[in-house]
Amino acid sequence: MTLVVKRTLLGASAAASALVIGLAGTAGAATIGFNKTSGSGKAEISGTYEYHVSGEIPETKEKLYAGSFKGATAKDKVAGDGYEAVLALSYQDFRNGAWYPVKNYVAVVNGSKSWTFKNKKEVKAWACDRKVGTTKLLNCRAAF
């Protein structure tokens, strides 16, 4: 009976080790919780950002990233003042064999949502104010 228990424990230990090694093989994934207010303090963004290496460009060996935003929220902290809260993004987007810069991409306005992405790099989330009815982002501060 002692031999059976030892073998079972050894087998369970080996399986657990294989699982840990398997997970380590996908290392490079990172999760960042964020919370930031705009420069004026009127807007607050929060949520979770996750990214991982999803491939590489064969010619340059440069890494491509994929990931997600979960519970990404833009909250208006001063209701009725004529401004709204914006979670904006900036990143590099790989399309048609080249990198294209994207700035001031409005992802969430006065609300919350989740989404995934791929073939991006240098992703940053920004807490911004925006006057209602306009598109110009104001008082932006990077969350990470």
Short mmCIF file of N, CA and C in Angstrom, two decimals:
data_model
loop_
_atom_site.label_atom_id
_atom_site.label_comp_id
_atom_site.label_asym_id
_atom_site.label_seq_id
_atom_site.Cartn_x
_atom_site.Cartn_y
_atom_site.Cartn_z
N MET A 1 0.82 -1.19 0.00
CA MET A 1 0.00 0.00 0.00
C MET A 1 0.87 1.25 0.00
N THR A 2 1.94 1.25 0.77
CA THR A 2 2.83 2.40 0.80
C THR A 2 3.42 2.66 -0.57
N LEU A 3 3.77 1.63 -1.30
CA LEU A 3 4.33 1.75 -2.62
C LEU A 3 3.33 2.39 -3.59
N VAL A 4 2.06 2.01 -3.49
CA VAL A 4 1.01 2.57 -4.35
C VAL A 4 0.84 4.05 -4.06
N VAL A 5 0.82 4.44 -2.82
CA VAL A 5 0.68 5.84 -2.44
C VAL A 5 1.87 6.65 -2.96
N LYS A 6 3.09 6.13 -2.79
CA LYS A 6 4.27 6.84 -3.26
C LYS A 6 4.23 7.02 -4.78
N ARG A 7 3.83 5.97 -5.51
CA ARG A 7 3.75 6.08 -6.97
C ARG A 7 2.69 7.10 -7.38
N THR A 8 1.57 7.09 -6.69
CA THR A 8 0.50 8.04 -6.98
C THR A 8 0.98 9.46 -6.73
N LEU A 9 1.64 9.68 -5.61
CA LEU A 9 2.16 11.01 -5.31
C LEU A 9 3.23 11.43 -6.32
N LEU A 10 4.09 10.49 -6.68
CA LEU A 10 5.14 10.78 -7.66
C LEU A 10 4.50 11.12 -9.01
N GLY A 11 3.50 10.35 -9.41
CA GLY A 11 2.79 10.63 -10.67
C GLY A 11 2.10 11.98 -10.64
N ALA A 12 1.45 12.30 -9.53
CA ALA A 12 0.78 13.60 -9.38
C ALA A 12 1.79 14.72 -9.42
N SER A 13 2.93 14.51 -8.76
CA SER A 13 3.99 15.52 -8.76
C SER A 13 4.54 15.74 -10.16
N ALA A 14 4.75 14.66 -10.91
CA ALA A 14 5.25 14.78 -12.28
C ALA A 14 4.24 15.50 -13.16
N ALA A 15 2.96 15.20 -12.99
CA ALA A 15 1.92 15.86 -13.78
C ALA A 15 1.88 17.34 -13.45
N ALA A 16 1.99 17.68 -12.17
CA ALA A 16 1.99 19.09 -11.77
C ALA A 16 3.20 19.80 -12.33
N SER A 17 4.36 19.14 -12.31
CA SER A 17 5.57 19.74 -12.87
C SER A 17 5.42 19.97 -14.36
N ALA A 18 4.84 19.01 -15.07
CA ALA A 18 4.63 19.17 -16.50
C ALA A 18 3.69 20.34 -16.78
N LEU A 19 2.67 20.49 -15.94
CA LEU A 19 1.75 21.59 -16.10
C LEU A 19 2.46 22.92 -15.90
N VAL A 20 3.29 23.02 -14.87
CA VAL A 20 4.04 24.24 -14.62
C VAL A 20 4.98 24.53 -15.78
N ILE A 21 5.67 23.52 -16.26
CA ILE A 21 6.58 23.72 -17.40
C ILE A 21 5.79 24.13 -18.62
N GLY A 22 4.63 23.53 -18.84
CA GLY A 22 3.79 23.91 -19.98
C GLY A 22 3.35 25.35 -19.88
N LEU A 23 2.97 25.77 -18.71
CA LEU A 23 2.57 27.16 -18.53
C LEU A 23 3.76 28.09 -18.70
N ALA A 24 4.91 27.67 -18.24
CA ALA A 24 6.10 28.51 -18.41
C ALA A 24 6.44 28.64 -19.88
N GLY A 25 6.07 27.65 -20.68
CA GLY A 25 6.31 27.73 -22.11
C GLY A 25 5.53 28.85 -22.77
N THR A 26 4.43 29.27 -22.16
CA THR A 26 3.66 30.39 -22.67
C THR A 26 4.02 31.67 -21.92
N ALA A 27 5.15 31.62 -21.23
CA ALA A 27 5.58 32.79 -20.48
C ALA A 27 5.74 33.96 -21.43
N GLY A 28 5.76 35.13 -20.90
CA GLY A 28 5.80 36.31 -21.73
C GLY A 28 4.45 37.00 -21.69
N ALA A 29 3.43 36.29 -21.24
CA ALA A 29 2.13 36.92 -21.08
C ALA A 29 2.20 37.82 -19.85
N ALA A 30 1.60 38.96 -19.97
CA ALA A 30 1.59 39.90 -18.85
C ALA A 30 0.18 40.45 -18.67
N THR A 31 -0.19 40.66 -17.43
CA THR A 31 -1.48 41.25 -17.10
C THR A 31 -1.22 42.50 -16.27
N ILE A 32 -1.85 43.59 -16.67
CA ILE A 32 -1.66 44.86 -15.98
C ILE A 32 -3.03 45.40 -15.58
N GLY A 33 -3.24 45.59 -14.30
CA GLY A 33 -4.42 46.29 -13.83
C GLY A 33 -4.10 47.78 -13.88
N PHE A 34 -5.04 48.59 -14.32
CA PHE A 34 -4.76 50.02 -14.41
C PHE A 34 -5.90 50.84 -13.85
N ASN A 35 -5.55 52.02 -13.35
CA ASN A 35 -6.50 52.99 -12.83
C ASN A 35 -5.80 54.34 -12.89
N LYS A 36 -6.37 55.28 -13.63
CA LYS A 36 -5.73 56.58 -13.81
C LYS A 36 -6.80 57.64 -14.03
N THR A 37 -6.55 58.85 -13.52
CA THR A 37 -7.43 59.98 -13.80
C THR A 37 -6.78 60.87 -14.85
N SER A 38 -7.62 61.61 -15.55
CA SER A 38 -7.12 62.58 -16.53
C SER A 38 -6.40 63.70 -15.79
N GLY A 39 -5.70 64.53 -16.54
CA GLY A 39 -4.97 65.65 -15.93
C GLY A 39 -5.85 66.58 -15.12
N SER A 40 -7.11 66.71 -15.50
CA SER A 40 -8.04 67.58 -14.78
C SER A 40 -8.66 66.88 -13.57
N GLY A 41 -8.59 65.54 -13.57
CA GLY A 41 -9.25 64.76 -12.51
C GLY A 41 -10.72 64.53 -12.77
N LYS A 42 -11.23 64.99 -13.92
CA LYS A 42 -12.65 64.84 -14.24
C LYS A 42 -13.00 63.46 -14.79
N ALA A 43 -12.01 62.78 -15.36
CA ALA A 43 -12.25 61.45 -15.94
C ALA A 43 -11.35 60.43 -15.24
N GLU A 44 -11.87 59.21 -15.10
CA GLU A 44 -11.09 58.13 -14.52
C GLU A 44 -11.26 56.89 -15.40
N ILE A 45 -10.14 56.23 -15.72
CA ILE A 45 -10.21 54.98 -16.47
C ILE A 45 -9.65 53.86 -15.60
N SER A 46 -10.15 52.64 -15.84
CA SER A 46 -9.66 51.48 -15.10
C SER A 46 -9.96 50.23 -15.91
N GLY A 47 -9.36 49.13 -15.48
CA GLY A 47 -9.60 47.85 -16.13
C GLY A 47 -8.38 46.97 -16.04
N THR A 48 -8.36 45.93 -16.88
CA THR A 48 -7.25 45.00 -16.93
C THR A 48 -6.80 44.86 -18.38
N TYR A 49 -5.50 44.97 -18.58
CA TYR A 49 -4.88 44.85 -19.90
C TYR A 49 -3.98 43.63 -19.88
N GLU A 50 -4.16 42.73 -20.85
CA GLU A 50 -3.33 41.52 -20.95
C GLU A 50 -2.75 41.46 -22.34
N TYR A 51 -1.47 41.06 -22.43
CA TYR A 51 -0.87 40.89 -23.76
C TYR A 51 0.14 39.76 -23.74
N HIS A 52 0.41 39.22 -24.92
CA HIS A 52 1.38 38.14 -25.07
C HIS A 52 1.92 38.15 -26.49
N VAL A 53 3.07 37.55 -26.67
CA VAL A 53 3.66 37.42 -28.01
C VAL A 53 2.79 36.43 -28.78
N SER A 54 2.35 36.83 -29.97
CA SER A 54 1.48 35.97 -30.77
C SER A 54 2.13 35.53 -32.07
N GLY A 55 3.32 36.05 -32.34
CA GLY A 55 4.02 35.68 -33.57
C GLY A 55 5.19 36.61 -33.79
N GLU A 56 5.78 36.48 -34.98
CA GLU A 56 6.87 37.37 -35.32
C GLU A 56 6.87 37.62 -36.82
N ILE A 57 7.44 38.74 -37.20
CA ILE A 57 7.56 39.09 -38.61
C ILE A 57 8.79 38.35 -39.13
N PRO A 58 8.63 37.46 -40.11
CA PRO A 58 9.75 36.63 -40.57
C PRO A 58 10.98 37.42 -41.02
N GLU A 59 10.78 38.49 -41.73
CA GLU A 59 11.91 39.26 -42.27
C GLU A 59 12.75 39.94 -41.19
N THR A 60 12.09 40.46 -40.17
CA THR A 60 12.79 41.25 -39.15
C THR A 60 12.90 40.56 -37.80
N LYS A 61 12.16 39.46 -37.62
CA LYS A 61 12.10 38.73 -36.34
C LYS A 61 11.48 39.58 -35.23
N GLU A 62 10.83 40.65 -35.60
CA GLU A 62 10.16 41.51 -34.63
C GLU A 62 8.89 40.82 -34.14
N LYS A 63 8.61 40.95 -32.86
CA LYS A 63 7.47 40.27 -32.25
C LYS A 63 6.15 40.98 -32.55
N LEU A 64 5.12 40.17 -32.72
CA LEU A 64 3.74 40.66 -32.83
C LEU A 64 3.04 40.30 -31.53
N TYR A 65 2.14 41.16 -31.08
CA TYR A 65 1.45 40.95 -29.81
C TYR A 65 -0.06 40.86 -30.02
N ALA A 66 -0.69 40.08 -29.16
CA ALA A 66 -2.15 39.98 -29.10
C ALA A 66 -2.52 40.10 -27.63
N GLY A 67 -3.80 40.34 -27.36
CA GLY A 67 -4.22 40.44 -25.97
C GLY A 67 -5.64 40.91 -25.84
N SER A 68 -5.92 41.52 -24.71
CA SER A 68 -7.29 41.96 -24.44
C SER A 68 -7.32 43.08 -23.40
N PHE A 69 -8.44 43.77 -23.41
CA PHE A 69 -8.82 44.68 -22.35
C PHE A 69 -10.08 44.10 -21.75
N LYS A 70 -10.11 43.96 -20.43
CA LYS A 70 -11.27 43.42 -19.74
C LYS A 70 -11.80 44.45 -18.76
N GLY A 71 -13.10 44.67 -18.80
CA GLY A 71 -13.71 45.63 -17.88
C GLY A 71 -13.13 47.02 -18.02
N ALA A 72 -12.74 47.39 -19.24
CA ALA A 72 -12.16 48.72 -19.47
C ALA A 72 -13.26 49.77 -19.30
N THR A 73 -13.04 50.67 -18.37
CA THR A 73 -14.08 51.62 -17.96
C THR A 73 -13.59 53.06 -18.05
N ALA A 74 -14.45 53.93 -18.55
CA ALA A 74 -14.22 55.37 -18.52
C ALA A 74 -15.35 55.98 -17.71
N LYS A 75 -15.00 56.62 -16.60
CA LYS A 75 -16.01 57.14 -15.68
C LYS A 75 -15.89 58.65 -15.58
N ASP A 76 -17.01 59.32 -15.79
CA ASP A 76 -17.08 60.78 -15.65
C ASP A 76 -17.22 61.09 -14.17
N LYS A 77 -16.21 61.75 -13.61
CA LYS A 77 -16.20 62.02 -12.16
C LYS A 77 -16.91 63.33 -11.79
N VAL A 78 -17.21 64.17 -12.81
CA VAL A 78 -17.89 65.44 -12.55
C VAL A 78 -19.08 65.55 -13.51
N ALA A 79 -20.15 64.92 -13.16
CA ALA A 79 -21.34 64.89 -14.02
C ALA A 79 -21.91 66.30 -14.23
N GLY A 80 -22.41 66.53 -15.45
CA GLY A 80 -23.09 67.79 -15.73
C GLY A 80 -22.19 68.97 -16.03
N ASP A 81 -20.88 68.76 -16.18
CA ASP A 81 -19.97 69.88 -16.43
C ASP A 81 -19.69 70.11 -17.92
N GLY A 82 -20.34 69.31 -18.80
CA GLY A 82 -20.14 69.49 -20.24
C GLY A 82 -18.98 68.69 -20.81
N TYR A 83 -18.34 67.87 -19.96
CA TYR A 83 -17.23 67.02 -20.42
C TYR A 83 -17.58 65.56 -20.16
N GLU A 84 -16.99 64.69 -20.97
CA GLU A 84 -17.19 63.26 -20.78
C GLU A 84 -15.84 62.57 -20.61
N ALA A 85 -15.88 61.38 -20.03
CA ALA A 85 -14.67 60.60 -19.77
C ALA A 85 -14.37 59.71 -20.98
N VAL A 86 -13.09 59.66 -21.37
CA VAL A 86 -12.68 58.85 -22.51
C VAL A 86 -11.48 57.99 -22.15
N LEU A 87 -11.56 56.71 -22.50
CA LEU A 87 -10.40 55.83 -22.47
C LEU A 87 -9.94 55.77 -23.92
N ALA A 88 -8.81 56.40 -24.19
CA ALA A 88 -8.25 56.43 -25.54
C ALA A 88 -7.03 55.52 -25.60
N LEU A 89 -6.70 55.07 -26.80
CA LEU A 89 -5.55 54.20 -27.00
C LEU A 89 -4.59 54.80 -28.02
N SER A 90 -3.32 54.47 -27.84
CA SER A 90 -2.33 54.69 -28.88
C SER A 90 -1.57 53.38 -29.02
N TYR A 91 -1.17 53.05 -30.25
CA TYR A 91 -0.47 51.80 -30.51
C TYR A 91 0.09 51.80 -31.92
N GLN A 92 0.88 50.78 -32.20
CA GLN A 92 1.37 50.52 -33.54
C GLN A 92 0.59 49.31 -34.06
N ASP A 93 0.03 49.41 -35.26
CA ASP A 93 -0.78 48.36 -35.86
C ASP A 93 -0.06 47.78 -37.07
N PHE A 94 0.15 46.46 -37.09
CA PHE A 94 0.84 45.82 -38.21
C PHE A 94 -0.19 45.37 -39.24
N ARG A 95 -0.16 46.01 -40.42
CA ARG A 95 -1.08 45.69 -41.52
C ARG A 95 -0.33 45.74 -42.84
N ASN A 96 -0.66 44.82 -43.72
CA ASN A 96 -0.09 44.82 -45.07
C ASN A 96 1.43 44.93 -45.08
N GLY A 97 2.09 44.28 -44.13
CA GLY A 97 3.54 44.23 -44.10
C GLY A 97 4.23 45.44 -43.52
N ALA A 98 3.49 46.34 -42.86
CA ALA A 98 4.11 47.55 -42.29
C ALA A 98 3.42 47.95 -40.99
N TRP A 99 4.14 48.72 -40.17
CA TRP A 99 3.59 49.26 -38.92
C TRP A 99 2.95 50.61 -39.20
N TYR A 100 1.75 50.81 -38.66
CA TYR A 100 1.04 52.07 -38.79
C TYR A 100 0.73 52.61 -37.39
N PRO A 101 1.15 53.85 -37.11
CA PRO A 101 0.85 54.43 -35.79
C PRO A 101 -0.62 54.83 -35.69
N VAL A 102 -1.22 54.54 -34.55
CA VAL A 102 -2.60 54.93 -34.26
C VAL A 102 -2.55 55.74 -32.97
N LYS A 103 -3.09 56.94 -33.02
CA LYS A 103 -3.12 57.80 -31.83
C LYS A 103 -4.55 58.26 -31.59
N ASN A 104 -4.86 58.48 -30.34
CA ASN A 104 -6.16 59.03 -29.94
C ASN A 104 -7.34 58.18 -30.42
N TYR A 105 -7.17 56.87 -30.42
CA TYR A 105 -8.28 55.99 -30.77
C TYR A 105 -9.22 55.93 -29.56
N VAL A 106 -10.44 56.36 -29.74
CA VAL A 106 -11.41 56.38 -28.65
C VAL A 106 -12.00 54.98 -28.50
N ALA A 107 -11.70 54.34 -27.38
CA ALA A 107 -12.15 52.96 -27.13
C ALA A 107 -13.41 52.91 -26.27
N VAL A 108 -13.49 53.77 -25.25
CA VAL A 108 -14.65 53.77 -24.34
C VAL A 108 -14.97 55.20 -23.96
N VAL A 109 -16.25 55.55 -23.98
CA VAL A 109 -16.72 56.86 -23.54
C VAL A 109 -17.82 56.64 -22.50
N ASN A 110 -17.60 57.16 -21.31
CA ASN A 110 -18.61 57.08 -20.24
C ASN A 110 -19.26 55.70 -20.14
N GLY A 111 -18.46 54.67 -20.04
CA GLY A 111 -19.02 53.33 -19.94
C GLY A 111 -17.94 52.31 -19.72
N SER A 112 -18.28 51.05 -20.06
CA SER A 112 -17.36 49.96 -19.84
C SER A 112 -17.53 48.91 -20.93
N LYS A 113 -16.43 48.30 -21.37
CA LYS A 113 -16.51 47.19 -22.31
C LYS A 113 -15.21 46.39 -22.29
N SER A 114 -15.23 45.26 -22.96
CA SER A 114 -14.07 44.38 -23.08
C SER A 114 -13.87 44.05 -24.55
N TRP A 115 -12.61 43.79 -24.96
CA TRP A 115 -12.33 43.43 -26.34
C TRP A 115 -10.96 42.78 -26.43
N THR A 116 -10.70 42.15 -27.56
CA THR A 116 -9.40 41.53 -27.83
C THR A 116 -8.74 42.26 -28.99
N PHE A 117 -7.42 42.03 -29.14
CA PHE A 117 -6.70 42.63 -30.26
C PHE A 117 -5.58 41.69 -30.69
N LYS A 118 -5.04 41.94 -31.88
CA LYS A 118 -3.88 41.18 -32.36
C LYS A 118 -3.07 42.05 -33.31
N ASN A 119 -1.81 41.65 -33.51
CA ASN A 119 -0.88 42.34 -34.40
C ASN A 119 -0.66 43.81 -34.02
N LYS A 120 -0.44 44.03 -32.73
CA LYS A 120 -0.19 45.37 -32.21
C LYS A 120 1.12 45.38 -31.42
N LYS A 121 1.64 46.57 -31.17
CA LYS A 121 2.76 46.76 -30.24
C LYS A 121 2.65 48.16 -29.68
N GLU A 122 3.38 48.39 -28.59
CA GLU A 122 3.43 49.71 -27.94
C GLU A 122 2.04 50.25 -27.60
N VAL A 123 1.19 49.37 -27.07
CA VAL A 123 -0.17 49.76 -26.70
C VAL A 123 -0.14 50.56 -25.41
N LYS A 124 -0.82 51.70 -25.41
CA LYS A 124 -0.95 52.53 -24.20
C LYS A 124 -2.40 52.97 -24.06
N ALA A 125 -2.88 52.99 -22.83
CA ALA A 125 -4.22 53.49 -22.53
C ALA A 125 -4.08 54.88 -21.91
N TRP A 126 -5.00 55.76 -22.26
CA TRP A 126 -4.95 57.15 -21.81
C TRP A 126 -6.28 57.54 -21.18
N ALA A 127 -6.22 58.25 -20.07
CA ALA A 127 -7.41 58.84 -19.43
C ALA A 127 -7.53 60.26 -19.94
N CYS A 128 -8.65 60.56 -20.61
CA CYS A 128 -8.82 61.88 -21.22
C CYS A 128 -10.20 62.45 -20.91
N ASP A 129 -10.28 63.77 -21.02
CA ASP A 129 -11.54 64.49 -20.99
C ASP A 129 -11.89 64.82 -22.44
N ARG A 130 -13.18 65.00 -22.72
CA ARG A 130 -13.61 65.46 -24.04
C ARG A 130 -14.89 66.25 -23.86
N LYS A 131 -14.89 67.45 -24.42
CA LYS A 131 -16.10 68.27 -24.35
C LYS A 131 -17.20 67.55 -25.13
N VAL A 132 -18.38 67.46 -24.54
CA VAL A 132 -19.50 66.77 -25.17
C VAL A 132 -19.75 67.36 -26.55
N GLY A 133 -19.92 66.49 -27.54
CA GLY A 133 -20.22 66.93 -28.90
C GLY A 133 -18.99 67.26 -29.74
N THR A 134 -17.78 67.02 -29.19
CA THR A 134 -16.56 67.29 -29.93
C THR A 134 -15.72 66.02 -30.01
N THR A 135 -14.61 66.09 -30.75
CA THR A 135 -13.73 64.92 -30.86
C THR A 135 -12.35 65.16 -30.27
N LYS A 136 -12.02 66.39 -29.90
CA LYS A 136 -10.69 66.70 -29.38
C LYS A 136 -10.53 66.17 -27.95
N LEU A 137 -9.46 65.40 -27.75
CA LEU A 137 -9.17 64.86 -26.42
C LEU A 137 -8.34 65.86 -25.63
N LEU A 138 -8.67 66.01 -24.35
CA LEU A 138 -8.02 67.00 -23.50
C LEU A 138 -7.48 66.35 -22.23
N ASN A 139 -6.43 66.94 -21.68
CA ASN A 139 -5.88 66.56 -20.37
C ASN A 139 -5.55 65.08 -20.26
N CYS A 140 -5.04 64.46 -21.33
CA CYS A 140 -4.77 63.03 -21.35
C CYS A 140 -3.55 62.67 -20.51
N ARG A 141 -3.68 61.56 -19.77
CA ARG A 141 -2.57 61.01 -18.99
C ARG A 141 -2.50 59.50 -19.23
N ALA A 142 -1.29 59.02 -19.47
CA ALA A 142 -1.09 57.59 -19.74
C ALA A 142 -1.32 56.78 -18.47
N ALA A 143 -2.03 55.64 -18.62
CA ALA A 143 -2.30 54.76 -17.48
C ALA A 143 -1.15 53.79 -17.27
N PHE A 144 -0.42 53.46 -18.31
CA PHE A 144 0.74 52.58 -18.22
C PHE A 144 1.60 52.81 -19.43
#
